[in-house]
PDB file of C-alpha atoms in Angstrom:
ATOM      1  CA  MET T1499       0.000   0.000   0.000  1.00 37.00           C
ATOM      2  CA  SER T1500       2.612   2.443  -1.162  1.00 43.00           C
ATOM      3  CA  LEU T1501       0.639   5.680  -1.073  1.00 42.00           C
ATOM      4  CA  PHE T1502       0.155   5.238   2.670  1.00 40.00           C
ATOM      5  CA  ASN T1503       3.921   5.697   3.007  1.00 43.00           C
ATOM      6  CA  THR T1504       3.676   9.404   2.158  1.00 42.00           C
ATOM      7  CA  GLY T1505       2.327  10.662   5.501  1.00 45.00           C
ATOM      8  CA  PHE T1506       5.472  12.386   6.761  1.00 47.00           C
ATOM      9  CA  SER T1507       5.443  14.248  10.065  1.00 48.00           C
ATOM     10  CA  ARG T1508       7.296  17.289   8.684  1.00 41.00           C
ATOM     11  CA  ALA T1509       4.100  18.388   6.926  1.00 48.00           C
ATOM     12  CA  ARG T1510       2.512  18.973  10.346  1.00 50.00           C
ATOM     13  CA  ARG T1511       5.422  20.986  11.754  1.00 40.00           C
ATOM     14  CA  LEU T1512       3.211  24.054  11.884  1.00 46.00           C
ATOM     15  CA  THR T1513       0.062  23.537  13.985  1.00 49.00           C
ATOM     16  CA  PRO T1514      -3.155  25.490  13.378  1.00 58.00           C
ATOM     17  CA  VAL T1515      -2.284  27.633  16.423  1.00 54.00           C
ATOM     18  CA  LEU T1516       1.068  28.643  14.923  1.00 50.00           C
ATOM     19  CA  LEU T1517      -0.537  29.171  11.528  1.00 59.00           C
ATOM     20  CA  ALA T1518      -3.007  31.528  13.182  1.00 59.00           C
ATOM     21  CA  THR T1519      -0.078  33.398  14.742  1.00 59.00           C
ATOM     22  CA  ALA T1520       1.733  33.627  11.422  1.00 61.00           C
ATOM     23  CA  LEU T1521      -1.377  35.092   9.786  1.00 62.00           C
ATOM     24  CA  ALA T1522      -2.326  37.360  12.685  1.00 55.00           C
ATOM     25  CA  ALA T1523      -1.090  40.489  10.941  1.00 50.00           C
ATOM     26  CA  CYS T1524      -2.804  39.660   7.669  1.00 53.00           C
ATOM     27  CA  GLY T1525      -5.996  41.295   6.504  1.00 49.00           C
ATOM     28  CA  GLY T1526      -7.842  41.931   3.296  1.00 46.00           C
ATOM     29  CA  GLY T1527     -10.503  39.905   1.634  1.00 44.00           C
ATOM     30  CA  GLY T1528     -11.444  37.915  -1.378  1.00 43.00           C
ATOM     31  CA  GLY T1529     -13.995  35.351  -2.341  1.00 42.00           C
ATOM     32  CA  SER T1530     -13.899  31.838  -0.995  1.00 43.00           C
ATOM     33  CA  SER T1531     -12.676  28.945  -3.089  1.00 46.00           C
ATOM     34  CA  GLY T1532     -15.422  27.919  -5.466  1.00 46.00           C
ATOM     35  CA  SER T1533     -16.829  24.478  -6.073  1.00 45.00           C
ATOM     36  CA  GLY T1534     -15.936  22.766  -9.318  1.00 51.00           C
ATOM     37  CA  GLY T1535     -18.308  21.217 -11.798  1.00 55.00           C
ATOM     38  CA  GLY T1536     -18.656  17.756 -10.274  1.00 58.00           C
ATOM     39  CA  GLY T1537     -22.385  18.204  -9.729  1.00 58.00           C
ATOM     40  CA  GLN T1538     -23.048  18.261 -13.489  1.00 81.00           C
ATOM     41  CA  VAL T1539     -21.048  15.101 -14.237  1.00 92.00           C
ATOM     42  CA  PRO T1540     -22.941  11.787 -14.596  1.00 96.00           C
ATOM     43  CA  PHE T1541     -22.440   9.100 -11.967  1.00 97.00           C
ATOM     44  CA  LEU T1542     -20.292   6.057 -12.722  1.00 97.00           C
ATOM     45  CA  THR T1543     -21.801   2.607 -12.302  1.00 98.00           C
ATOM     46  CA  ILE T1544     -19.829   0.834  -9.551  1.00 98.00           C
ATOM     47  CA  ASP T1545     -19.164  -2.869 -10.036  1.00 98.00           C
ATOM     48  CA  GLU T1546     -16.723  -5.610  -9.063  1.00 97.00           C
ATOM     49  CA  ASN T1547     -14.246  -4.497 -11.716  1.00 96.00           C
ATOM     50  CA  ASN T1548     -13.880  -0.845 -10.735  1.00 97.00           C
ATOM     51  CA  ALA T1549     -14.712  -0.877  -7.001  1.00 98.00           C
ATOM     52  CA  GLY T1550     -11.155  -1.758  -5.939  1.00 97.00           C
ATOM     53  CA  PRO T1551      -9.474   1.081  -7.890  1.00 96.00           C
ATOM     54  CA  LEU T1552     -12.171   3.526  -6.718  1.00 97.00           C
ATOM     55  CA  LEU T1553     -11.661   2.548  -3.074  1.00 97.00           C
ATOM     56  CA  TYR T1554      -7.901   2.805  -3.586  1.00 95.00           C
ATOM     57  CA  LEU T1555      -8.250   6.379  -4.876  1.00 94.00           C
ATOM     58  CA  THR T1556     -10.538   7.240  -1.968  1.00 95.00           C
ATOM     59  CA  LEU T1557      -8.476   5.752   0.867  1.00 92.00           C
ATOM     60  CA  GLN T1558      -4.890   5.835  -0.320  1.00 86.00           C
ATOM     61  CA  GLY T1559      -5.343   8.680  -2.771  1.00 85.00           C
ATOM     62  CA  SER T1560      -6.576  11.014  -0.042  1.00 84.00           C
ATOM     63  CA  GLU T1561      -3.460  10.183   1.976  1.00 79.00           C
ATOM     64  CA  ALA T1562      -1.363  11.147  -1.039  1.00 81.00           C
ATOM     65  CA  PHE T1563      -2.854  14.528  -1.926  1.00 87.00           C
ATOM     66  CA  THR T1564      -3.323  15.818   1.642  1.00 88.00           C
ATOM     67  CA  LEU T1565       0.488  15.777   1.989  1.00 87.00           C
ATOM     68  CA  PRO T1566       1.070  18.456  -0.694  1.00 92.00           C
ATOM     69  CA  GLN T1567      -2.003  20.284   0.634  1.00 94.00           C
ATOM     70  CA  ARG T1568      -0.307  20.607   4.027  1.00 91.00           C
ATOM     71  CA  PHE T1569       2.999  21.726   2.562  1.00 93.00           C
ATOM     72  CA  ALA T1570       1.238  24.204   0.272  1.00 95.00           C
ATOM     73  CA  THR T1571      -0.682  25.689   3.214  1.00 93.00           C
ATOM     74  CA  ILE T1572       2.427  26.345   5.315  1.00 92.00           C
ATOM     75  CA  LEU T1573       4.906  27.063   2.501  1.00 94.00           C
ATOM     76  CA  PHE T1574       5.031  30.808   3.214  1.00 92.00           C
ATOM     77  CA  THR T1575       6.274  30.059   6.762  1.00 89.00           C
ATOM     78  CA  MET T1576       9.180  27.900   5.546  1.00 90.00           C
ATOM     79  CA  GLU T1577      11.434  30.516   3.947  1.00 90.00           C
ATOM     80  CA  GLY T1578      15.024  29.713   4.907  1.00 90.00           C
ATOM     81  CA  GLU T1579      14.288  26.127   5.984  1.00 89.00           C
ATOM     82  CA  CYS T1580      15.434  24.299   2.839  1.00 94.00           C
ATOM     83  CA  GLU T1581      18.500  22.114   3.247  1.00 93.00           C
ATOM     84  CA  SER T1582      19.288  22.937  -0.372  1.00 92.00           C
ATOM     85  CA  SER T1583      17.788  25.427  -2.855  1.00 95.00           C
ATOM     86  CA  SER T1584      15.136  27.833  -1.610  1.00 95.00           C
ATOM     87  CA  ILE T1585      11.628  29.101  -0.894  1.00 97.00           C
ATOM     88  CA  SER T1586      10.771  32.720  -1.708  1.00 97.00           C
ATOM     89  CA  VAL T1587       7.769  34.605  -0.326  1.00 96.00           C
ATOM     90  CA  ALA T1588       5.958  37.564  -1.911  1.00 95.00           C
ATOM     91  CA  GLU T1589       4.459  39.996   0.579  1.00 90.00           C
ATOM     92  CA  GLY T1590       1.467  42.237  -0.004  1.00 86.00           C
ATOM     93  CA  PRO T1591       0.073  45.065   2.138  1.00 81.00           C
ATOM     94  CA  ASN T1592      -1.901  42.542   4.218  1.00 75.00           C
ATOM     95  CA  GLY T1593       0.628  39.715   4.470  1.00 80.00           C
ATOM     96  CA  PRO T1594       2.010  36.966   2.222  1.00 89.00           C
ATOM     97  CA  THR T1595       0.343  36.657  -1.162  1.00 94.00           C
ATOM     98  CA  SER T1596       2.383  33.761  -2.555  1.00 97.00           C
ATOM     99  CA  ALA T1597       5.297  31.435  -1.911  1.00 97.00           C
ATOM    100  CA  THR T1598       7.471  29.618  -4.432  1.00 98.00           C
ATOM    101  CA  ALA T1599       9.547  26.504  -3.775  1.00 98.00           C
ATOM    102  CA  ASN T1600      12.470  25.959  -6.132  1.00 97.00           C
ATOM    103  CA  ASN T1601      13.761  22.410  -5.611  1.00 96.00           C
ATOM    104  CA  CYS T1602      13.539  22.917  -1.842  1.00 96.00           C
ATOM    105  CA  GLU T1603      14.884  19.821  -0.112  1.00 94.00           C
ATOM    106  CA  LEU T1604      13.699  18.822   3.343  1.00 90.00           C
ATOM    107  CA  THR T1605      14.383  15.645   5.286  1.00 81.00           C
ATOM    108  CA  ASP T1606      11.858  13.690   7.318  1.00 68.00           C
ATOM    109  CA  ALA T1607      13.259  10.746   9.329  1.00 62.00           C
ATOM    110  CA  GLY T1608      16.138  10.525   6.862  1.00 74.00           C
ATOM    111  CA  THR T1609      13.921  10.620   3.755  1.00 80.00           C
ATOM    112  CA  PRO T1610      14.486  13.534   1.324  1.00 87.00           C
ATOM    113  CA  ILE T1611      11.361  15.454   0.313  1.00 91.00           C
ATOM    114  CA  ILE T1612      11.603  17.889  -2.638  1.00 94.00           C
ATOM    115  CA  LEU T1613       9.119  20.768  -3.031  1.00 96.00           C
ATOM    116  CA  ASN T1614       8.512  22.698  -6.263  1.00 98.00           C
ATOM    117  CA  GLY T1615       5.915  25.213  -7.385  1.00 98.00           C
ATOM    118  CA  THR T1616       4.103  28.432  -6.527  1.00 98.00           C
ATOM    119  CA  VAL T1617       1.226  28.717  -4.063  1.00 98.00           C
ATOM    120  CA  ASN T1618      -1.078  31.744  -3.800  1.00 97.00           C
ATOM    121  CA  TYR T1619      -2.841  32.819  -0.596  1.00 95.00           C
ATOM    122  CA  ASP T1620      -5.958  34.828   0.187  1.00 92.00           C
ATOM    123  CA  TYR T1621      -6.718  35.546   3.842  1.00 86.00           C
ATOM    124  CA  ASP T1622      -9.549  37.673   5.227  1.00 79.00           C
ATOM    125  CA  GLY T1623      -8.547  37.717   8.890  1.00 77.00           C
ATOM    126  CA  GLY T1624     -10.781  34.866  10.078  1.00 83.00           C
ATOM    127  CA  ASP T1625     -10.051  31.176  10.613  1.00 88.00           C
ATOM    128  CA  ILE T1626      -9.840  30.245   6.911  1.00 91.00           C
ATOM    129  CA  VAL T1627      -6.924  30.685   4.545  1.00 91.00           C
ATOM    130  CA  GLU T1628      -7.641  30.174   0.850  1.00 95.00           C
ATOM    131  CA  VAL T1629      -4.919  28.361  -1.061  1.00 96.00           C
ATOM    132  CA  GLU T1630      -4.542  28.114  -4.843  1.00 98.00           C
ATOM    133  CA  THR T1631      -1.895  26.618  -7.110  1.00 98.00           C
ATOM    134  CA  SER T1632      -1.672  25.776 -10.778  1.00 97.00           C
ATOM    135  CA  ALA T1633       1.064  23.216 -10.085  1.00 97.00           C
ATOM    136  CA  PHE T1634       2.624  22.255  -6.757  1.00 98.00           C
ATOM    137  CA  ASN T1635       4.824  19.200  -6.575  1.00 97.00           C
ATOM    138  CA  VAL T1636       6.018  17.048  -3.668  1.00 94.00           C
ATOM    139  CA  ARG T1637       8.538  14.315  -4.455  1.00 93.00           C
ATOM    140  CA  ILE T1638       9.525  11.731  -1.841  1.00 88.00           C
ATOM    141  CA  ASP T1639      12.911  10.244  -2.720  1.00 81.00           C
ATOM    142  CA  ASP T1640      12.413   6.881  -1.078  1.00 74.00           C
ATOM    143  CA  PRO T1641      12.286   3.351  -2.523  1.00 65.00           C
ATOM    144  CA  LEU T1642       8.512   3.341  -1.892  1.00 68.00           C
ATOM    145  CA  GLY T1643       8.047   7.082  -2.266  1.00 76.00           C
ATOM    146  CA  ALA T1644       5.946   8.984  -4.756  1.00 86.00           C
ATOM    147  CA  ASP T1645       5.916  12.023  -7.018  1.00 93.00           C
ATOM    148  CA  ILE T1646       2.716  13.972  -6.316  1.00 94.00           C
ATOM    149  CA  LEU T1647       1.475  16.958  -8.349  1.00 96.00           C
ATOM    150  CA  ILE T1648      -1.641  18.947  -7.447  1.00 97.00           C
ATOM    151  CA  GLY T1649      -3.381  21.838  -9.169  1.00 97.00           C
ATOM    152  CA  GLY T1650      -6.493  23.694  -8.047  1.00 97.00           C
ATOM    153  CA  ASP T1651      -7.718  25.352  -4.867  1.00 97.00           C
ATOM    154  CA  PHE T1652      -8.907  24.609  -1.348  1.00 97.00           C
ATOM    155  CA  ASP T1653      -9.546  26.225   2.020  1.00 96.00           C
ATOM    156  CA  TYR T1654      -7.709  25.363   5.222  1.00 93.00           C
ATOM    157  CA  ASP T1655      -9.604  25.841   8.500  1.00 92.00           C
ATOM    158  CA  PHE T1656      -7.268  26.440  11.454  1.00 89.00           C
ATOM    159  CA  SER T1657      -9.944  27.232  14.060  1.00 89.00           C
ATOM    160  CA  ASN T1658      -9.221  24.036  16.012  1.00 89.00           C
ATOM    161  CA  GLU T1659      -5.626  23.331  17.046  1.00 87.00           C
ATOM    162  CA  ASP T1660      -6.227  19.565  17.067  1.00 89.00           C
ATOM    163  CA  LEU T1661      -7.578  19.335  13.521  1.00 90.00           C
ATOM    164  CA  ASP T1662      -6.230  19.389   9.994  1.00 89.00           C
ATOM    165  CA  ARG T1663      -9.362  20.395   8.062  1.00 93.00           C
ATOM    166  CA  PHE T1664      -9.397  21.060   4.317  1.00 94.00           C
ATOM    167  CA  THR T1665     -12.688  22.216   2.791  1.00 96.00           C
ATOM    168  CA  ASP T1666     -13.953  23.184  -0.682  1.00 96.00           C
ATOM    169  CA  THR T1667     -11.140  21.120  -2.168  1.00 97.00           C
ATOM    170  CA  ASP T1668     -11.205  21.184  -5.975  1.00 97.00           C
ATOM    171  CA  LEU T1669      -8.007  19.551  -7.200  1.00 96.00           C
ATOM    172  CA  GLN T1670      -6.508  17.621 -10.046  1.00 96.00           C
ATOM    173  CA  ILE T1671      -3.994  15.109  -8.704  1.00 96.00           C
ATOM    174  CA  ASP T1672      -1.266  13.267 -10.575  1.00 95.00           C
ATOM    175  CA  VAL T1673       0.729  10.641  -8.666  1.00 92.00           C
ATOM    176  CA  ARG T1674       3.425   8.297  -9.885  1.00 91.00           C
ATOM    177  CA  GLY T1675       5.827   5.922  -8.194  1.00 86.00           C
ATOM    178  CA  PRO T1676       6.894   2.282  -7.757  1.00 84.00           C
ATOM    179  CA  THR T1677       4.228  -0.280  -6.923  1.00 78.00           C
ATOM    180  CA  GLU T1678       4.277  -1.955  -3.518  1.00 72.00           C
ATOM    181  CA  ASP T1679       5.001  -5.388  -4.975  1.00 72.00           C
ATOM    182  CA  GLY T1680       7.748  -4.194  -7.329  1.00 74.00           C
ATOM    183  CA  GLN T1681       5.775  -5.049 -10.452  1.00 75.00           C
ATOM    184  CA  GLY T1682       6.384  -1.702 -12.106  1.00 82.00           C
ATOM    185  CA  GLU T1683       5.601   2.013 -11.999  1.00 86.00           C
ATOM    186  CA  TYR T1684       2.082   3.302 -11.477  1.00 86.00           C
ATOM    187  CA  ARG T1685       0.717   6.610 -12.681  1.00 91.00           C
ATOM    188  CA  ILE T1686      -2.660   7.839 -11.502  1.00 92.00           C
ATOM    189  CA  ASN T1687      -4.541  10.995 -12.483  1.00 93.00           C
ATOM    190  CA  TRP T1688      -7.863  11.949 -10.926  1.00 95.00           C
ATOM    191  CA  LEU T1689      -9.906  14.871  -9.653  1.00 96.00           C
ATOM    192  CA  VAL T1690     -11.831  15.688  -6.497  1.00 96.00           C
ATOM    193  CA  ASP T1691     -14.624  18.223  -6.228  1.00 96.00           C
ATOM    194  CA  ASN T1692     -16.017  20.049  -3.189  1.00 96.00           C
ATOM    195  CA  LEU T1693     -14.157  17.600  -0.948  1.00 96.00           C
ATOM    196  CA  THR T1694     -13.767  17.956   2.813  1.00 96.00           C
ATOM    197  CA  THR T1695     -11.096  15.974   4.653  1.00 94.00           C
ATOM    198  CA  THR T1696     -10.519  16.140   8.398  1.00 93.00           C
ATOM    199  CA  GLN T1697      -7.826  14.558  10.549  1.00 91.00           C
ATOM    200  CA  ASP T1698      -8.192  14.823  14.313  1.00 92.00           C
ATOM    201  CA  TYR T1699      -4.992  14.579  16.385  1.00 90.00           C
ATOM    202  CA  SER T1700      -6.532  15.327  19.806  1.00 92.00           C
ATOM    203  CA  ASP T1701      -5.781  11.788  21.050  1.00 94.00           C
ATOM    204  CA  PRO T1702      -2.041  11.086  20.632  1.00 91.00           C
ATOM    205  CA  ALA T1703      -2.746   7.359  20.357  1.00 94.00           C
ATOM    206  CA  VAL T1704      -4.888   7.616  17.214  1.00 93.00           C
ATOM    207  CA  ILE T1705      -5.624   9.734  14.152  1.00 91.00           C
ATOM    208  CA  THR T1706      -9.335  10.043  13.380  1.00 94.00           C
ATOM    209  CA  SER T1707     -10.249  10.881   9.778  1.00 94.00           C
ATOM    210  CA  THR T1708     -13.290  11.683   7.661  1.00 96.00           C
ATOM    211  CA  ILE T1709     -13.694  12.304   3.936  1.00 96.00           C
ATOM    212  CA  GLU T1710     -16.773  13.674   2.161  1.00 97.00           C
ATOM    213  CA  GLY T1711     -17.261  14.913  -1.388  1.00 97.00           C
ATOM    214  CA  THR T1712     -16.921  13.814  -5.000  1.00 97.00           C
ATOM    215  CA  LEU T1713     -14.325  11.719  -6.804  1.00 96.00           C
ATOM    216  CA  LEU T1714     -14.088  12.283 -10.574  1.00 96.00           C
ATOM    217  CA  VAL T1715     -12.527   9.682 -12.865  1.00 93.00           C
ATOM    218  CA  ASP T1716     -12.063   9.082 -16.601  1.00 91.00           C
ATOM    219  CA  GLY T1717     -10.651  12.583 -17.018  1.00 91.00           C
ATOM    220  CA  GLY T1718     -13.543  14.086 -15.072  1.00 94.00           C
ATOM    221  CA  ALA T1719     -16.215  12.454 -17.241  1.00 95.00           C
ATOM    222  CA  GLU T1720     -17.802  10.382 -14.448  1.00 96.00           C
ATOM    223  CA  ARG T1721     -18.130  10.684 -10.691  1.00 97.00           C
ATOM    224  CA  VAL T1722     -18.869   8.854  -7.465  1.00 97.00           C
ATOM    225  CA  SER T1723     -19.805  10.415  -4.140  1.00 97.00           C
ATOM    226  CA  ILE T1724     -17.824   9.725  -0.967  1.00 98.00           C
ATOM    227  CA  THR T1725     -19.249   9.672   2.558  1.00 97.00           C
ATOM    228  CA  THR T1726     -17.919   8.631   5.953  1.00 97.00           C
ATOM    229  CA  ASN T1727     -20.617   7.404   8.324  1.00 96.00           C
ATOM    230  CA  GLN T1728     -18.224   6.509  11.150  1.00 97.00           C
ATOM    231  CA  PRO T1729     -14.826   8.269  11.333  1.00 97.00           C
ATOM    232  CA  ILE T1730     -11.839   6.125  10.407  1.00 96.00           C
ATOM    233  CA  VAL T1731      -9.603   5.560  13.437  1.00 96.00           C
ATOM    234  CA  GLN T1732      -5.943   4.741  12.767  1.00 92.00           C
ATOM    235  CA  SER T1733      -3.609   3.842  15.632  1.00 92.00           C
ATOM    236  CA  THR T1734      -0.282   5.692  15.767  1.00 88.00           C
ATOM    237  CA  ASP T1735       1.466   2.548  17.028  1.00 89.00           C
ATOM    238  CA  GLY T1736       2.393   1.450  13.518  1.00 82.00           C
ATOM    239  CA  SER T1737      -0.661  -0.693  12.746  1.00 86.00           C
ATOM    240  CA  ASP T1738      -1.196  -1.083   9.014  1.00 89.00           C
ATOM    241  CA  CYS T1739      -5.007  -0.930   9.069  1.00 93.00           C
ATOM    242  CA  PRO T1740      -7.528   1.279  10.899  1.00 95.00           C
ATOM    243  CA  SER T1741      -9.267  -0.151  13.953  1.00 96.00           C
ATOM    244  CA  SER T1742     -12.732   1.243  13.187  1.00 97.00           C
ATOM    245  CA  GLY T1743     -14.707   3.396  10.788  1.00 97.00           C
ATOM    246  CA  ASP T1744     -16.016   3.182   7.243  1.00 97.00           C
ATOM    247  CA  VAL T1745     -16.129   4.896   3.872  1.00 97.00           C
ATOM    248  CA  ARG T1746     -18.911   4.522   1.309  1.00 98.00           C
ATOM    249  CA  LEU T1747     -18.984   5.262  -2.410  1.00 98.00           C
ATOM    250  CA  ARG T1748     -22.233   5.831  -4.307  1.00 98.00           C
ATOM    251  CA  GLY T1749     -22.565   5.608  -8.074  1.00 98.00           C
ATOM    252  CA  ALA T1750     -25.234   5.415 -10.760  1.00 97.00           C
ATOM    253  CA  SER T1751     -28.458   3.422 -10.284  1.00 97.00           C
ATOM    254  CA  ASN T1752     -27.850   3.050  -6.537  1.00 96.00           C
ATOM    255  CA  THR T1753     -24.640   1.084  -7.094  1.00 98.00           C
ATOM    256  CA  HIS T1754     -22.276   1.361  -4.170  1.00 98.00           C
ATOM    257  CA  ALA T1755     -19.104   0.106  -2.511  1.00 98.00           C
ATOM    258  CA  GLU T1756     -18.178   0.285   1.162  1.00 98.00           C
ATOM    259  CA  VAL T1757     -15.183  -0.526   3.333  1.00 98.00           C
ATOM    260  CA  LYS T1758     -15.911  -1.107   7.004  1.00 98.00           C
ATOM    261  CA  PHE T1759     -13.054  -1.478   9.485  1.00 97.00           C
ATOM    262  CA  ILE T1760     -14.384  -3.656  12.320  1.00 98.00           C
ATOM    263  CA  ASP T1761     -11.013  -3.852  14.031  1.00 96.00           C
ATOM    264  CA  ALA T1762      -7.383  -3.615  12.924  1.00 95.00           C
ATOM    265  CA  ASN T1763      -7.486  -7.143  11.485  1.00 96.00           C
ATOM    266  CA  SER T1764     -11.116  -7.469  10.439  1.00 98.00           C
ATOM    267  CA  ILE T1765     -12.373  -5.554   7.408  1.00 98.00           C
ATOM    268  CA  THR T1766     -15.466  -5.975   5.265  1.00 98.00           C
ATOM    269  CA  VAL T1767     -15.701  -4.806   1.660  1.00 98.00           C
ATOM    270  CA  THR T1768     -19.261  -4.652   0.333  1.00 98.00           C
ATOM    271  CA  ILE T1769     -19.964  -4.114  -3.374  1.00 98.00           C
ATOM    272  CA  ASN T1770     -23.615  -3.749  -4.358  1.00 98.00           C
ATOM    273  CA  GLY T1771     -24.739  -5.760  -1.339  1.00 98.00           C
ATOM    274  CA  ASN T1772     -22.155  -8.546  -1.677  1.00 98.00           C
ATOM    275  CA  ALA T1773     -19.923  -8.541   1.411  1.00 98.00           C
ATOM    276  CA  GLU T1774     -16.420 -10.030   1.532  1.00 98.00           C
ATOM    277  CA  PRO T1775     -14.358 -10.314   4.754  1.00 98.00           C
ATOM    278  CA  TYR T1776     -10.639  -9.490   4.793  1.00 98.00           C
ATOM    279  CA  THR T1777      -7.796  -9.632   7.248  1.00 97.00           C
ATOM    280  CA  CYS T1778      -5.529  -6.585   7.278  1.00 95.00           C
ATOM    281  CA  GLU T1779      -2.936  -8.454   5.224  1.00 94.00           C
ATOM    282  CA  LYS T1780      -5.497  -9.564   2.646  1.00 96.00           C
ATOM    283  CA  PHE T1781      -6.946  -6.052   2.443  1.00 96.00           C
ATOM    284  CA  GLY T1782      -3.419  -4.800   1.766  1.00 92.00           C
ATOM    285  CA  ASP T1783      -3.192  -7.324  -1.063  1.00 93.00           C
ATOM    286  CA  TYR T1784      -6.553  -6.060  -2.377  1.00 95.00           C
ATOM    287  CA  MET T1785      -5.250  -2.483  -2.411  1.00 92.00           C
ATOM    288  CA  THR T1786      -1.995  -3.563  -4.089  1.00 89.00           C
ATOM    289  CA  GLU T1787      -4.014  -5.385  -6.759  1.00 92.00           C
ATOM    290  CA  ALA T1788      -6.007  -2.185  -7.281  1.00 93.00           C
ATOM    291  CA  GLU T1789      -2.787  -0.166  -7.494  1.00 88.00           C
ATOM    292  CA  ASN T1790      -1.453  -2.495 -10.167  1.00 89.00           C
ATOM    293  CA  THR T1791      -4.357  -1.568 -12.454  1.00 92.00           C
ATOM    294  CA  PHE T1792      -2.644   1.821 -12.795  1.00 91.00           C
ATOM    295  CA  ILE T1793       0.701   0.453 -13.999  1.00 89.00           C
ATOM    296  CA  GLU T1794       1.797   2.266 -17.138  1.00 77.00           C
TER     297      GLU T1794
END
């Protein structure tokens, strides 16, 4: 499950409290990030053939693109922190308006992370910072790393110091890297529309996550909706699978797919009413099989 390996701690080096402090002097306004066109796109029919890749994009894909989202949000605070190359920040009358990373190298637990691209900011003095980029790239130089490119816009809500909360996320995501089983290189391109992702760090023993919104596939031609009925709870003790929670996808004609984590070694995948039990290891194999459908 190689995309799960991209959740580096360095991306959370700046808490919402510190972000609020960094933006305290900023003012000015601007409209909020707008929703994309996912609502006008027809639903995809979910079946046994596409459910695995769709669940992979939902679960592992969200882990992948929230990493560059975090770096993009805090990039203007990181000037002077690169171990090689640089980050430059453009200041306006009300605070930073943009930040540009030029091959900025960071290290997280010995793993090099390279940042590239320009991020634009709009802040109105409240608890929301609006973030926009045409192309922001995070590359993890690790045997099971990834090269992640995002383009689009989102809002970051820093009103709660225990939460990472991204709202109104309209992004195109392109990810490439080696497959978990060494069978080749995958490349995945997809879009999300009006997506909200939340990660709660209030309990140091677990990370509690939710994801709601729209996943667009086939170049944006078809969509499925994503809901979380029970938050996904992942232990920080190194467990591979969450201990509880679920995520549900809805497609055309009431077709659906759901993953339910009963405990860290008991998972049920249900596709159009047909339920299949998995151990954590077997679910990992299921995700790797889904990943392999994206091999170039």
